[in-house]
């Protein structure tokens, strides 16, 4: 408890903590400002109106559209990118400052094991992501009730998923911070792994579509491959997908939210369904692509990512336990 309180006080003392929290609340309020009337979608609490014959007050598509903005824009852009970067910058000094002369030694003078101290110090760093995401989702929860008239607790799935995704990168910050005592080095390492994880995901999807579906995405659609070209991609898939298997699945972890969010408490949310309903017909090609993107199970996505995190944290804990203070 003392470690958690100390971490909370450290965060509260930083101006960036309050700035990031204020921006998160502002983003949630902007989401709250989107509503519906008889003509279509209203913006900024009714200041502007976007006329739409499919999405308006009382329309069955209103909730699906509102959830689409939450999962595709507010989560995929704000919580999983901007807010995470700000959280990494805010939390980056936690372990390097703790490793400075006298800081850790003072705590270790008390009857507490080094491994236990390391674990609780690591968990305390997740408080920032938890607090920020929880407040954001709480505002969104009431916004959905006020705008479309339904209570949708499935939006709170964003809290554990965002914290999980942050924990993958936080483990790298912690380990590099223990090794180098450098804020900049630990932050740079986390951002590099994050970028490598994103590139590995894009590469794996590209190779999979070529190997299993026989087509490649282009600027104008897709390009059909010959049988020989498809076979070449199949033979190279195991090698080219290896980085994706090893690295944490940051993007896929966030994308799990689209599987867990439900509409009217029973139907799984899908952007393909929304687009198909608005246009009057569904795209079979889009449905096939969406199924391909969901081929990995949540157990595989989270399990392999946590395995990476445990290995990295294990190395960091080993260095922390052996270091002289």
Short mmCIF file of N, CA and C in Angstrom, two decimals, residues 20 41 52 58-59 61 125 129 138-139 145 153 157 180 189 193-194 206 212 215 226 235 256 263 267 280 297 299 307:
data_model
loop_
_atom_site.label_atom_id
_atom_site.label_comp_id
_atom_site.label_asym_id
_atom_site.label_seq_id
_atom_site.Cartn_x
_atom_site.Cartn_y
_atom_site.Cartn_z
N UNK A 20 -2.50 15.36 -19.04
CA UNK A 20 -3.02 14.20 -19.76
C UNK A 20 -4.41 13.82 -19.29
N UNK A 41 -27.29 13.56 -37.19
CA UNK A 41 -26.31 13.58 -36.10
C UNK A 41 -25.99 15.02 -35.72
N UNK A 52 -28.52 12.92 -41.96
CA UNK A 52 -28.28 11.54 -42.37
C UNK A 52 -29.58 10.77 -42.25
N UNK A 58 -33.79 7.72 -32.57
CA UNK A 58 -34.71 6.60 -32.68
C UNK A 58 -34.29 5.54 -33.68
N UNK A 59 -33.23 5.79 -34.45
CA UNK A 59 -32.79 4.82 -35.44
C UNK A 59 -32.05 3.67 -34.76
N UNK A 61 -29.61 2.19 -35.85
CA UNK A 61 -28.19 2.32 -36.13
C UNK A 61 -27.50 3.34 -35.24
N UNK A 125 3.09 1.42 -11.37
CA UNK A 125 3.19 2.20 -12.60
C UNK A 125 2.00 2.05 -13.51
N UNK A 129 -2.35 4.40 -16.25
CA UNK A 129 -3.20 3.94 -17.35
C UNK A 129 -4.58 3.55 -16.85
N UNK A 138 -15.95 5.87 -17.90
CA UNK A 138 -17.10 6.20 -17.07
C UNK A 138 -17.94 7.31 -17.72
N UNK A 139 -17.26 8.33 -18.26
CA UNK A 139 -17.97 9.40 -18.96
C UNK A 139 -18.66 8.86 -20.20
N UNK A 145 -25.77 6.22 -22.39
CA UNK A 145 -27.10 6.17 -21.78
C UNK A 145 -27.91 7.42 -22.11
N UNK A 153 -22.52 -1.66 -20.40
CA UNK A 153 -21.29 -1.86 -19.62
C UNK A 153 -20.15 -2.49 -20.41
N UNK A 157 -14.74 -2.82 -21.13
CA UNK A 157 -13.69 -3.73 -21.60
C UNK A 157 -12.45 -2.94 -22.03
N UNK A 180 19.90 0.94 -17.35
CA UNK A 180 20.65 2.14 -17.76
C UNK A 180 20.47 3.33 -16.83
N UNK A 189 13.58 2.88 -26.12
CA UNK A 189 13.48 1.43 -26.29
C UNK A 189 12.02 0.99 -26.40
N UNK A 193 10.28 -0.78 -29.74
CA UNK A 193 9.58 -2.07 -29.71
C UNK A 193 8.14 -1.91 -30.16
N UNK A 194 7.51 -0.83 -29.76
CA UNK A 194 6.14 -0.54 -30.19
C UNK A 194 6.06 -0.43 -31.71
N UNK A 206 -0.11 -8.90 -44.35
CA UNK A 206 0.20 -8.82 -45.78
C UNK A 206 0.56 -10.19 -46.34
N UNK A 212 -2.75 -17.24 -48.02
CA UNK A 212 -3.99 -17.99 -47.82
C UNK A 212 -5.13 -17.54 -48.72
N UNK A 215 -4.24 -12.94 -52.67
CA UNK A 215 -4.39 -11.57 -53.14
C UNK A 215 -3.61 -10.62 -52.24
N UNK A 226 -0.84 -15.23 -58.92
CA UNK A 226 -0.82 -16.51 -59.61
C UNK A 226 -0.59 -17.62 -58.59
N UNK A 235 5.34 -20.59 -48.50
CA UNK A 235 6.61 -21.14 -48.03
C UNK A 235 7.36 -20.16 -47.13
N UNK A 256 -9.27 -6.20 -29.88
CA UNK A 256 -10.17 -7.13 -29.21
C UNK A 256 -11.42 -6.43 -28.69
N UNK A 263 -23.93 -4.57 -28.99
CA UNK A 263 -25.01 -3.64 -29.27
C UNK A 263 -26.30 -4.25 -28.74
N UNK A 267 -25.62 -8.41 -29.48
CA UNK A 267 -24.97 -8.54 -30.77
C UNK A 267 -23.55 -7.98 -30.71
N UNK A 280 -27.22 -0.39 -47.46
CA UNK A 280 -28.31 -1.24 -47.93
C UNK A 280 -27.86 -2.60 -48.38
N UNK A 297 -7.11 -15.92 -31.87
CA UNK A 297 -7.97 -15.93 -30.70
C UNK A 297 -7.44 -14.97 -29.64
N UNK A 299 -6.94 -15.63 -26.58
CA UNK A 299 -5.96 -16.37 -25.77
C UNK A 299 -4.58 -16.29 -26.40
N UNK A 307 3.62 -13.49 -22.40
CA UNK A 307 4.85 -14.28 -22.35
C UNK A 307 6.06 -13.39 -22.63
#
